[in-house]
PDB file of C-alpha atoms in Angstrom:
ATOM      1  CA  MET E   1      39.656  19.045  42.488  1.00 68.00           C
ATOM      2  CA  PRO E   2      41.936  21.683  41.045  1.00 78.00           C
ATOM      3  CA  THR E   3      40.434  24.367  38.806  1.00 85.00           C
ATOM      4  CA  PRO E   4      41.050  23.491  35.090  1.00 92.00           C
ATOM      5  CA  SER E   5      42.938  25.753  32.914  1.00 95.00           C
ATOM      6  CA  ILE E   6      41.617  27.104  29.674  1.00 96.00           C
ATOM      7  CA  LEU E   7      44.173  28.017  27.198  1.00 98.00           C
ATOM      8  CA  VAL E   8      43.178  30.623  24.515  1.00 98.00           C
ATOM      9  CA  ALA E   9      45.423  30.475  21.311  1.00 98.00           C
ATOM     10  CA  THR E  10      45.423  33.903  19.230  1.00 98.00           C
ATOM     11  CA  TRP E  11      46.415  34.610  15.850  1.00 97.00           C
ATOM     12  CA  ALA E  12      48.963  37.255  16.854  1.00 97.00           C
ATOM     13  CA  SER E  13      49.230  37.680  20.733  1.00 97.00           C
ATOM     14  CA  GLY E  14      50.387  34.376  21.767  1.00 98.00           C
ATOM     15  CA  LEU E  15      48.476  32.143  24.286  1.00 98.00           C
ATOM     16  CA  PHE E  16      46.621  33.147  27.350  1.00 97.00           C
ATOM     17  CA  SER E  17      46.337  30.620  30.416  1.00 96.00           C
ATOM     18  CA  VAL E  18      43.039  31.507  32.244  1.00 95.00           C
ATOM     19  CA  THR E  19      42.501  29.773  35.332  1.00 93.00           C
ATOM     20  CA  GLY E  20      39.478  31.152  37.440  1.00 88.00           C
ATOM     21  CA  LYS E  21      40.280  34.730  37.034  1.00 86.00           C
ATOM     22  CA  MET E  22      43.922  34.601  36.657  1.00 91.00           C
ATOM     23  CA  VAL E  23      45.322  35.221  33.202  1.00 93.00           C
ATOM     24  CA  HIS E  24      49.054  34.363  31.887  1.00 95.00           C
ATOM     25  CA  GLN E  25      50.330  35.154  28.789  1.00 96.00           C
ATOM     26  CA  GLU E  26      52.678  33.098  26.868  1.00 98.00           C
ATOM     27  CA  LEU E  27      54.678  33.301  23.626  1.00 98.00           C
ATOM     28  CA  ALA E  28      53.706  36.989  23.134  1.00 97.00           C
ATOM     29  CA  GLY E  29      53.611  38.386  19.839  1.00 97.00           C
ATOM     30  CA  GLN E  30      53.441  35.014  18.193  1.00 98.00           C
ATOM     31  CA  SER E  31      50.559  33.203  16.511  1.00 98.00           C
ATOM     32  CA  VAL E  32      49.358  29.897  17.953  1.00 98.00           C
ATOM     33  CA  ARG E  33      46.699  27.353  16.694  1.00 98.00           C
ATOM     34  CA  SER E  34      45.307  24.192  16.571  1.00 97.00           C
ATOM     35  CA  MET E  35      46.018  22.759  20.148  1.00 98.00           C
ATOM     36  CA  VAL E  36      45.653  19.150  20.776  1.00 97.00           C
ATOM     37  CA  ALA E  37      46.203  16.896  23.855  1.00 96.00           C
ATOM     38  CA  ASP E  38      49.246  15.283  24.146  1.00 95.00           C
ATOM     39  CA  GLY E  39      49.667  13.143  27.058  1.00 87.00           C
ATOM     40  CA  PRO E  40      48.772  14.298  30.964  1.00 87.00           C
ATOM     41  CA  GLY E  41      48.534  18.006  31.041  1.00 89.00           C
ATOM     42  CA  GLY E  42      50.533  18.403  27.776  1.00 96.00           C
ATOM     43  CA  VAL E  43      49.431  20.229  24.593  1.00 98.00           C
ATOM     44  CA  LEU E  44      50.582  20.321  20.950  1.00 98.00           C
ATOM     45  CA  ALA E  45      50.287  23.480  18.908  1.00 98.00           C
ATOM     46  CA  ILE E  46      51.505  25.170  15.952  1.00 98.00           C
ATOM     47  CA  VAL E  47      53.581  28.356  16.849  1.00 98.00           C
ATOM     48  CA  GLY E  48      54.613  31.123  14.450  1.00 98.00           C
ATOM     49  CA  GLY E  49      53.166  29.313  11.544  1.00 97.00           C
ATOM     50  CA  HIS E  50      56.025  26.966  10.834  1.00 98.00           C
ATOM     51  CA  SER E  51      56.902  25.191  14.356  1.00 98.00           C
ATOM     52  CA  LEU E  52      55.151  22.137  15.779  1.00 98.00           C
ATOM     53  CA  CYS E  53      55.425  22.532  19.528  1.00 98.00           C
ATOM     54  CA  ARG E  54      54.781  21.030  22.648  1.00 98.00           C
ATOM     55  CA  ARG E  55      53.716  22.774  26.004  1.00 98.00           C
ATOM     56  CA  SER E  56      54.232  20.861  28.988  1.00 97.00           C
ATOM     57  CA  SER E  57      51.844  20.859  32.012  1.00 93.00           C
ATOM     58  CA  ASP E  58      53.923  23.277  33.765  1.00 92.00           C
ATOM     59  CA  GLY E  59      54.022  25.716  30.860  1.00 95.00           C
ATOM     60  CA  GLU E  60      57.325  25.013  29.204  1.00 97.00           C
ATOM     61  CA  TRP E  61      57.158  25.032  25.463  1.00 98.00           C
ATOM     62  CA  THR E  62      59.652  22.950  23.147  1.00 97.00           C
ATOM     63  CA  GLU E  63      59.926  22.736  19.578  1.00 97.00           C
ATOM     64  CA  ILE E  64      59.379  19.292  17.952  1.00 95.00           C
ATOM     65  CA  ALA E  65      59.651  20.124  14.423  1.00 96.00           C
ATOM     66  CA  LYS E  66      60.239  23.025  12.038  1.00 96.00           C
ATOM     67  CA  SER E  67      58.949  23.015   8.427  1.00 96.00           C
ATOM     68  CA  GLU E  68      59.379  25.306   5.515  1.00 95.00           C
ATOM     69  CA  PHE E  69      55.361  24.659   4.880  1.00 95.00           C
ATOM     70  CA  GLU E  70      52.881  27.150   6.628  1.00 97.00           C
ATOM     71  CA  LEU E  71      51.487  24.595   9.403  1.00 98.00           C
ATOM     72  CA  SER E  72      47.886  24.795   9.942  1.00 98.00           C
ATOM     73  CA  CYS E  73      46.773  21.713  12.444  1.00 98.00           C
ATOM     74  CA  CYS E  74      48.015  18.760  13.817  1.00 98.00           C
ATOM     75  CA  VAL E  75      46.700  15.435  15.400  1.00 98.00           C
ATOM     76  CA  ARG E  76      48.667  12.500  17.272  1.00 97.00           C
ATOM     77  CA  ILE E  77      48.221   8.741  16.867  1.00 97.00           C
ATOM     78  CA  GLY E  78      50.592   6.855  19.018  1.00 95.00           C
ATOM     79  CA  ASN E  79      54.081   8.397  18.923  1.00 95.00           C
ATOM     80  CA  VAL E  80      53.328   9.874  15.410  1.00 97.00           C
ATOM     81  CA  VAL E  81      52.004  13.409  14.860  1.00 98.00           C
ATOM     82  CA  PHE E  82      50.249  14.321  11.335  1.00 98.00           C
ATOM     83  CA  VAL E  83      50.576  17.905  10.746  1.00 98.00           C
ATOM     84  CA  GLY E  84      48.166  19.713   7.986  1.00 98.00           C
ATOM     85  CA  THR E  85      49.379  22.349   6.004  1.00 98.00           C
ATOM     86  CA  ASP E  86      47.928  25.963   4.604  1.00 95.00           C
ATOM     87  CA  ASP E  87      48.407  24.661   0.991  1.00 94.00           C
ATOM     88  CA  ALA E  88      46.715  21.347   1.431  1.00 97.00           C
ATOM     89  CA  HIS E  89      49.268  18.852   2.372  1.00 98.00           C
ATOM     90  CA  ILE E  90      49.774  16.565   5.208  1.00 98.00           C
ATOM     91  CA  LEU E  91      53.363  15.927   6.916  1.00 98.00           C
ATOM     92  CA  ARG E  92      54.022  12.795   9.047  1.00 98.00           C
ATOM     93  CA  VAL E  93      56.433  13.901  12.013  1.00 98.00           C
ATOM     94  CA  ASP E  94      58.022  10.881  13.512  1.00 96.00           C
ATOM     95  CA  PRO E  95      59.386  10.775  17.343  1.00 94.00           C
ATOM     96  CA  ASP E  96      62.938  11.807  16.020  1.00 91.00           C
ATOM     97  CA  GLY E  97      61.426  14.753  14.302  1.00 90.00           C
ATOM     98  CA  THR E  98      61.981  13.140  10.725  1.00 93.00           C
ATOM     99  CA  GLN E  99      59.246  14.589   8.309  1.00 96.00           C
ATOM    100  CA  GLN E 100      57.581  13.116   5.402  1.00 97.00           C
ATOM    101  CA  CYS E 101      55.038  14.546   3.084  1.00 97.00           C
ATOM    102  CA  LEU E 102      52.109  12.066   2.721  1.00 98.00           C
ATOM    103  CA  ARG E 103      52.098  11.546  -1.305  1.00 97.00           C
ATOM    104  CA  GLY E 104      48.808   9.367  -0.935  1.00 98.00           C
ATOM    105  CA  PHE E 105      46.875  12.308   0.420  1.00 98.00           C
ATOM    106  CA  ASP E 106      48.235  14.348  -2.802  1.00 97.00           C
ATOM    107  CA  ALA E 107      46.573  11.757  -4.920  1.00 97.00           C
ATOM    108  CA  VAL E 108      43.209  11.366  -3.176  1.00 97.00           C
ATOM    109  CA  ALA E 109      40.390  11.184  -5.733  1.00 97.00           C
ATOM    110  CA  GLY E 110      38.656  14.561  -6.478  1.00 96.00           C
ATOM    111  CA  ARG E 111      41.625  16.838  -5.305  1.00 97.00           C
ATOM    112  CA  GLU E 112      41.416  18.645  -8.510  1.00 96.00           C
ATOM    113  CA  ARG E 113      38.177  19.794  -7.570  1.00 96.00           C
ATOM    114  CA  TRP E 114      39.303  21.455  -4.284  1.00 96.00           C
ATOM    115  CA  TYR E 115      39.110  25.193  -4.138  1.00 94.00           C
ATOM    116  CA  ALA E 116      39.934  27.979  -1.649  1.00 91.00           C
ATOM    117  CA  GLY E 117      37.233  29.499   0.276  1.00 78.00           C
ATOM    118  CA  ALA E 118      35.968  33.115  -0.784  1.00 67.00           C
ATOM    119  CA  ALA E 119      33.813  35.798  -0.088  1.00 62.00           C
ATOM    120  CA  LEU E 120      33.120  39.262  -1.447  1.00 55.00           C
ATOM    121  CA  ILE E 121      33.894  41.796   1.304  1.00 59.00           C
ATOM    122  CA  ASP E 122      33.454  45.557   0.261  1.00 66.00           C
ATOM    123  CA  GLY E 123      33.934  44.801  -3.258  1.00 66.00           C
ATOM    124  CA  LYS E 124      37.208  42.606  -2.643  1.00 65.00           C
ATOM    125  CA  LEU E 125      37.285  38.899  -3.082  1.00 53.00           C
ATOM    126  CA  MET E 126      38.590  37.403   0.341  1.00 59.00           C
ATOM    127  CA  GLY E 127      39.055  34.171   2.079  1.00 67.00           C
ATOM    128  CA  PRO E 128      41.518  31.588   3.300  1.00 76.00           C
ATOM    129  CA  PRO E 129      43.806  29.530   1.082  1.00 81.00           C
ATOM    130  CA  LEU E 130      43.044  26.261   0.143  1.00 92.00           C
ATOM    131  CA  GLY E 131      44.167  24.295   3.269  1.00 96.00           C
ATOM    132  CA  ILE E 132      43.947  21.474   5.997  1.00 98.00           C
ATOM    133  CA  ARG E 133      41.588  23.419   8.393  1.00 97.00           C
ATOM    134  CA  SER E 134      41.364  20.902  11.122  1.00 98.00           C
ATOM    135  CA  MET E 135      42.357  16.960  11.666  1.00 98.00           C
ATOM    136  CA  ALA E 136      40.952  14.305  14.039  1.00 98.00           C
ATOM    137  CA  ALA E 137      41.664  10.784  14.730  1.00 98.00           C
ATOM    138  CA  THR E 138      39.203   8.086  16.076  1.00 98.00           C
ATOM    139  CA  CYS E 139      40.013   6.978  19.691  1.00 97.00           C
ATOM    140  CA  ASP E 140      41.487   3.731  18.654  1.00 98.00           C
ATOM    141  CA  GLY E 141      43.671   5.386  16.167  1.00 97.00           C
ATOM    142  CA  ALA E 142      42.283   3.438  13.403  1.00 98.00           C
ATOM    143  CA  VAL E 143      41.096   6.183  11.253  1.00 98.00           C
ATOM    144  CA  LEU E 144      42.566   9.475  10.405  1.00 98.00           C
ATOM    145  CA  LEU E 145      40.434  12.306   8.982  1.00 98.00           C
ATOM    146  CA  ALA E 146      41.349  15.588   7.416  1.00 98.00           C
ATOM    147  CA  ASN E 147      39.140  18.571   7.037  1.00 98.00           C
ATOM    148  CA  VAL E 148      40.107  20.417   3.647  1.00 98.00           C
ATOM    149  CA  HIS E 149      38.489  23.796   3.315  1.00 95.00           C
ATOM    150  CA  VAL E 150      37.279  23.371   0.880  1.00 95.00           C
ATOM    151  CA  GLY E 151      37.452  19.953  -0.178  1.00 97.00           C
ATOM    152  CA  GLY E 152      35.551  17.732   1.987  1.00 98.00           C
ATOM    153  CA  ILE E 153      36.850  15.081   4.762  1.00 98.00           C
ATOM    154  CA  PRO E 154      39.345  12.698   3.312  1.00 98.00           C
ATOM    155  CA  ARG E 155      39.769   9.534   5.491  1.00 98.00           C
ATOM    156  CA  SER E 156      42.589   7.093   5.882  1.00 98.00           C
ATOM    157  CA  ILE E 157      42.531   3.617   7.455  1.00 98.00           C
ATOM    158  CA  ASP E 158      46.271   3.059   6.802  1.00 98.00           C
ATOM    159  CA  SER E 159      48.048   5.755   8.879  1.00 96.00           C
ATOM    160  CA  GLY E 160      47.900   8.119   6.120  1.00 98.00           C
ATOM    161  CA  LEU E 161      49.435   5.996   3.213  1.00 98.00           C
ATOM    162  CA  THR E 162      46.141   6.022   1.329  1.00 98.00           C
ATOM    163  CA  TRP E 163      43.035   8.264   1.169  1.00 98.00           C
ATOM    164  CA  GLN E 164      39.386   8.212   0.194  1.00 98.00           C
ATOM    165  CA  PRO E 165      36.870  11.245  -0.176  1.00 98.00           C
ATOM    166  CA  THR E 166      33.798  11.016   2.035  1.00 98.00           C
ATOM    167  CA  ILE E 167      31.535  14.090   2.476  1.00 98.00           C
ATOM    168  CA  ASP E 168      30.569  16.368  -0.544  1.00 96.00           C
ATOM    169  CA  ILE E 169      33.093  18.676  -1.266  1.00 96.00           C
ATOM    170  CA  ASP E 170      30.486  21.640  -1.326  1.00 95.00           C
ATOM    171  CA  SER E 171      29.422  20.808   2.256  1.00 96.00           C
ATOM    172  CA  ASP E 172      32.125  23.227   3.081  1.00 96.00           C
ATOM    173  CA  VAL E 173      33.391  21.869   6.298  1.00 98.00           C
ATOM    174  CA  HIS E 174      34.983  23.995   8.831  1.00 98.00           C
ATOM    175  CA  GLN E 175      36.127  21.450  11.697  1.00 98.00           C
ATOM    176  CA  VAL E 176      36.117  17.706  12.064  1.00 98.00           C
ATOM    177  CA  CYS E 177      35.946  16.055  15.652  1.00 98.00           C
ATOM    178  CA  ALA E 178      36.241  12.566  16.705  1.00 98.00           C
ATOM    179  CA  HIS E 179      34.641  11.387  19.789  1.00 98.00           C
ATOM    180  CA  PRO E 180      37.247  10.571  22.590  1.00 97.00           C
ATOM    181  CA  ALA E 181      35.940   7.195  23.677  1.00 97.00           C
ATOM    182  CA  ARG E 182      33.425   6.015  21.091  1.00 98.00           C
ATOM    183  CA  ALA E 183      35.603   5.165  17.754  1.00 97.00           C
ATOM    184  CA  GLY E 184      32.409   4.927  15.483  1.00 97.00           C
ATOM    185  CA  ILE E 185      31.308   8.521  16.181  1.00 98.00           C
ATOM    186  CA  VAL E 186      32.486  11.805  14.200  1.00 98.00           C
ATOM    187  CA  ILE E 187      30.990  14.938  13.896  1.00 98.00           C
ATOM    188  CA  ALA E 188      31.848  18.157  11.670  1.00 98.00           C
ATOM    189  CA  ALA E 189      30.704  21.791  11.412  1.00 98.00           C
ATOM    190  CA  ALA E 190      30.002  22.693   7.860  1.00 98.00           C
ATOM    191  CA  ALA E 191      28.116  25.398   5.885  1.00 97.00           C
ATOM    192  CA  LYS E 192      25.292  23.227   5.299  1.00 97.00           C
ATOM    193  CA  GLY E 193      24.737  22.282   9.093  1.00 98.00           C
ATOM    194  CA  LEU E 194      25.939  19.770  11.554  1.00 98.00           C
ATOM    195  CA  CYS E 195      27.568  16.687  10.040  1.00 98.00           C
ATOM    196  CA  ILE E 196      27.363  13.332  11.769  1.00 98.00           C
ATOM    197  CA  SER E 197      28.876   9.906  11.049  1.00 98.00           C
ATOM    198  CA  ARG E 198      28.543   6.800  13.244  1.00 98.00           C
ATOM    199  CA  ASP E 199      30.919   4.609  11.070  1.00 98.00           C
ATOM    200  CA  ALA E 200      33.905   6.430  11.832  1.00 98.00           C
ATOM    201  CA  GLY E 201      33.496   9.041   8.903  1.00 98.00           C
ATOM    202  CA  THR E 202      32.731   6.802   5.978  1.00 98.00           C
ATOM    203  CA  ILE E 203      29.099   8.015   5.576  1.00 98.00           C
ATOM    204  CA  TRP E 204      27.780  11.498   6.955  1.00 98.00           C
ATOM    205  CA  THR E 205      24.305  12.736   7.492  1.00 97.00           C
ATOM    206  CA  ILE E 206      23.729  16.599   7.593  1.00 98.00           C
ATOM    207  CA  GLU E 207      21.475  17.928  10.556  1.00 97.00           C
ATOM    208  CA  GLN E 208      19.840  21.463  10.624  1.00 97.00           C
ATOM    209  CA  GLN E 209      16.639  21.083  12.675  1.00 97.00           C
ATOM    210  CA  GLY E 210      16.780  23.659  15.697  1.00 98.00           C
ATOM    211  CA  LEU E 211      19.471  25.927  14.157  1.00 98.00           C
ATOM    212  CA  HIS E 212      18.557  29.536  13.203  1.00 98.00           C
ATOM    213  CA  ALA E 213      21.046  29.346  10.349  1.00 98.00           C
ATOM    214  CA  HIS E 214      22.791  26.446   8.700  1.00 97.00           C
ATOM    215  CA  TYR E 215      26.498  27.729   8.769  1.00 98.00           C
ATOM    216  CA  CYS E 216      28.351  25.688  11.210  1.00 98.00           C
ATOM    217  CA  SER E 217      31.730  26.764  12.068  1.00 98.00           C
ATOM    218  CA  ALA E 218      32.976  24.702  15.278  1.00 98.00           C
ATOM    219  CA  VAL E 219      32.042  21.555  17.052  1.00 98.00           C
ATOM    220  CA  ALA E 220      32.823  19.659  20.298  1.00 98.00           C
ATOM    221  CA  PHE E 221      31.923  16.669  22.067  1.00 98.00           C
ATOM    222  CA  GLY E 222      30.740  17.024  25.875  1.00 98.00           C
ATOM    223  CA  ARG E 223      30.289  14.008  28.127  1.00 97.00           C
ATOM    224  CA  ASN E 224      26.775  13.539  26.890  1.00 96.00           C
ATOM    225  CA  ASP E 225      26.200  16.165  24.150  1.00 98.00           C
ATOM    226  CA  ILE E 226      27.422  17.316  21.039  1.00 98.00           C
ATOM    227  CA  PHE E 227      28.270  21.372  20.737  1.00 98.00           C
ATOM    228  CA  VAL E 228      27.863  23.283  17.721  1.00 98.00           C
ATOM    229  CA  ALA E 229      28.117  26.904  16.783  1.00 98.00           C
ATOM    230  CA  ALA E 230      25.853  28.362  13.910  1.00 98.00           C
ATOM    231  CA  SER E 231      25.652  31.684  12.039  1.00 98.00           C
ATOM    232  CA  THR E 232      24.489  33.041   8.950  1.00 97.00           C
ATOM    233  CA  ASP E 233      27.929  33.247   7.290  1.00 95.00           C
ATOM    234  CA  HIS E 234      31.655  33.341   8.230  1.00 93.00           C
ATOM    235  CA  PHE E 235      31.233  37.173   8.624  1.00 92.00           C
ATOM    236  CA  ALA E 236      28.167  37.387  10.658  1.00 96.00           C
ATOM    237  CA  THR E 237      27.938  40.024  13.393  1.00 96.00           C
ATOM    238  CA  GLN E 238      26.173  37.264  15.655  1.00 97.00           C
ATOM    239  CA  GLY E 239      26.202  33.475  16.158  1.00 98.00           C
ATOM    240  CA  ALA E 240      24.538  30.982  18.503  1.00 98.00           C
ATOM    241  CA  VAL E 241      25.716  27.835  20.317  1.00 98.00           C
ATOM    242  CA  TYR E 242      23.463  24.632  20.371  1.00 98.00           C
ATOM    243  CA  ARG E 243      23.719  21.417  22.086  1.00 98.00           C
ATOM    244  CA  ARG E 244      22.070  17.931  21.581  1.00 97.00           C
ATOM    245  CA  PRO E 245      22.475  14.564  23.250  1.00 98.00           C
ATOM    246  CA  ILE E 246      24.933  12.376  21.215  1.00 97.00           C
ATOM    247  CA  ASP E 247      22.558   9.452  20.839  1.00 95.00           C
ATOM    248  CA  SER E 248      19.382  11.692  20.044  1.00 92.00           C
ATOM    249  CA  ASN E 249      17.770  12.656  16.673  1.00 90.00           C
ATOM    250  CA  GLY E 250      15.930  15.287  18.020  1.00 92.00           C
ATOM    251  CA  PRO E 251      16.124  19.225  17.503  1.00 97.00           C
ATOM    252  CA  LEU E 252      19.513  21.007  18.505  1.00 98.00           C
ATOM    253  CA  GLN E 253      18.631  23.496  21.397  1.00 98.00           C
ATOM    254  CA  PRO E 254      20.184  26.797  22.258  1.00 98.00           C
ATOM    255  CA  LEU E 255      22.558  26.483  25.199  1.00 97.00           C
ATOM    256  CA  GLY E 256      20.868  28.916  27.690  1.00 94.00           C
ATOM    257  CA  GLY E 257      21.897  28.751  31.352  1.00 96.00           C
ATOM    258  CA  GLY E 258      23.469  32.203  31.150  1.00 95.00           C
ATOM    259  CA  MET E 259      24.922  31.866  27.523  1.00 96.00           C
ATOM    260  CA  PRO E 260      23.628  35.009  25.710  1.00 96.00           C
ATOM    261  CA  LYS E 261      21.155  34.108  22.916  1.00 96.00           C
ATOM    262  CA  TRP E 262      23.649  35.848  20.542  1.00 98.00           C
ATOM    263  CA  ILE E 263      27.416  35.677  20.833  1.00 97.00           C
ATOM    264  CA  ASP E 264      29.414  38.416  19.442  1.00 96.00           C
ATOM    265  CA  GLY E 265      30.278  37.175  15.846  1.00 96.00           C
ATOM    266  CA  ILE E 266      30.960  33.345  15.264  1.00 97.00           C
ATOM    267  CA  ALA E 267      32.665  30.926  17.491  1.00 98.00           C
ATOM    268  CA  ASP E 268      35.257  29.653  14.800  1.00 98.00           C
ATOM    269  CA  THR E 269      37.065  26.603  14.262  1.00 98.00           C
ATOM    270  CA  ASN E 270      38.396  25.099  17.547  1.00 98.00           C
ATOM    271  CA  CYS E 271      36.519  27.662  19.453  1.00 98.00           C
ATOM    272  CA  ILE E 272      34.389  25.421  21.327  1.00 98.00           C
ATOM    273  CA  ALA E 273      36.206  23.067  23.935  1.00 98.00           C
ATOM    274  CA  THR E 274      35.393  20.545  26.396  1.00 98.00           C
ATOM    275  CA  ARG E 275      36.831  18.232  29.342  1.00 97.00           C
ATOM    276  CA  ASP E 276      35.374  16.252  31.891  1.00 96.00           C
ATOM    277  CA  SER E 277      32.187  18.630  33.238  1.00 97.00           C
ATOM    278  CA  THR E 278      33.967  21.751  31.920  1.00 97.00           C
ATOM    279  CA  GLY E 279      33.183  23.561  28.780  1.00 98.00           C
ATOM    280  CA  ALA E 280      34.485  26.951  27.126  1.00 97.00           C
ATOM    281  CA  VAL E 281      33.284  28.882  24.225  1.00 98.00           C
ATOM    282  CA  ILE E 282      34.992  32.143  22.772  1.00 97.00           C
ATOM    283  CA  ASP E 283      33.525  34.298  20.090  1.00 97.00           C
ATOM    284  CA  ARG E 284      35.209  36.273  17.365  1.00 96.00           C
ATOM    285  CA  SER E 285      35.298  39.404  19.814  1.00 94.00           C
ATOM    286  CA  GLY E 286      37.152  37.403  22.574  1.00 95.00           C
ATOM    287  CA  HIS E 287      34.241  36.950  24.953  1.00 95.00           C
ATOM    288  CA  LEU E 288      35.187  33.773  27.068  1.00 96.00           C
ATOM    289  CA  TYR E 289      32.044  31.821  28.407  1.00 96.00           C
ATOM    290  CA  VAL E 290      32.830  28.856  30.986  1.00 96.00           C
ATOM    291  CA  SER E 291      30.610  26.065  32.334  1.00 97.00           C
ATOM    292  CA  HIS E 292      31.600  23.545  34.970  1.00 96.00           C
ATOM    293  CA  ASP E 293      28.596  21.486  34.823  1.00 97.00           C
ATOM    294  CA  ASP E 294      28.357  19.947  31.272  1.00 97.00           C
ATOM    295  CA  GLY E 295      26.972  22.936  29.758  1.00 97.00           C
ATOM    296  CA  ALA E 296      23.953  23.321  31.944  1.00 97.00           C
ATOM    297  CA  SER E 297      24.999  26.923  33.199  1.00 97.00           C
ATOM    298  CA  TRP E 298      27.430  29.246  31.832  1.00 97.00           C
ATOM    299  CA  SER E 299      29.261  32.480  32.959  1.00 94.00           C
ATOM    300  CA  TYR E 300      31.242  35.193  31.307  1.00 88.00           C
ATOM    301  CA  SER E 301      34.837  34.546  32.624  1.00 72.00           C
ATOM    302  CA  PHE E 302      36.140  38.092  33.030  1.00 72.00           C
ATOM    303  CA  ASP E 303      35.585  41.429  31.658  1.00 72.00           C
ATOM    304  CA  ASP E 304      38.670  41.656  29.503  1.00 78.00           C
ATOM    305  CA  ARG E 305      38.509  40.411  25.951  1.00 84.00           C
ATOM    306  CA  LEU E 306      40.941  37.852  24.322  1.00 90.00           C
ATOM    307  CA  THR E 307      40.958  39.348  21.014  1.00 89.00           C
ATOM    308  CA  ASP E 308      41.622  37.434  17.899  1.00 95.00           C
ATOM    309  CA  PRO E 309      41.317  33.995  19.264  1.00 97.00           C
ATOM    310  CA  SER E 310      42.222  30.934  17.042  1.00 98.00           C
ATOM    311  CA  GLY E 311      41.205  28.320  19.604  1.00 98.00           C
ATOM    312  CA  LEU E 312      40.526  26.973  22.701  1.00 98.00           C
ATOM    313  CA  HIS E 313      41.923  23.855  25.008  1.00 98.00           C
ATOM    314  CA  ILE E 314      41.069  22.704  28.528  1.00 98.00           C
ATOM    315  CA  CYS E 315      43.842  21.217  30.352  1.00 94.00           C
TER     316      CYS E 315
END
């Protein structure tokens, strides 16, 4: 079986393809974010802030659509791509590249209460803009979910025409993720803990048992487990990654198996990735940890750090 490639997107240094100990840089000097699968070996990503692009299995990049909006994330349902923006709108991109702003999303109940994230750092108020931080679609394509930061997780069951609010806005969600094979199961990382829905995002429960702190920043589904990153806050100097069987109600457990008790800073949105038995975690400082046995054991991939990571994808 060929060694999987781990794609590491960065905020300013392009993308790094890591295969074993081999590292290849692509799109040098550009920002890359929100990588999602697009057919066998293909990946969709936001490049340079304004372009929706596709990377083929052999590493060739093609621009699918360009927008005046600052783009933040994307998800595919069938032959349509939905793209979130940094000013909290959603675009629909059809196969011919035609773009349409989803007015139903702009009218979702409670939108007037959404707000930008903020923190006081060295006496200055800092934080990301109000925007769409991540998106997900259930494996049957029936439900589309948008993680607004900060605005909860609006949900659509009619391909984005209309939307309904779900989780409490002040849960402060950082990533939403749908199970790749079970349409009813969705998870999210939020400042209040790990959020789980077993009815495709209609009703959520928030779980904290086993976590050293409640601020969760990234989530992913393994073949049998949920993986979640937690820390005291977004700017924490250390964090930890936990796991729990998908169908269990027990406490979350630290990864172990070679994963250090504390990673260097948080693992941020999209910075945990899985595919088959392979898993990967990258922390804020760019330390990449890899598992090839469903997260039972982990190794530090190589000595160099991939600084300023914005996300991971395994292909």
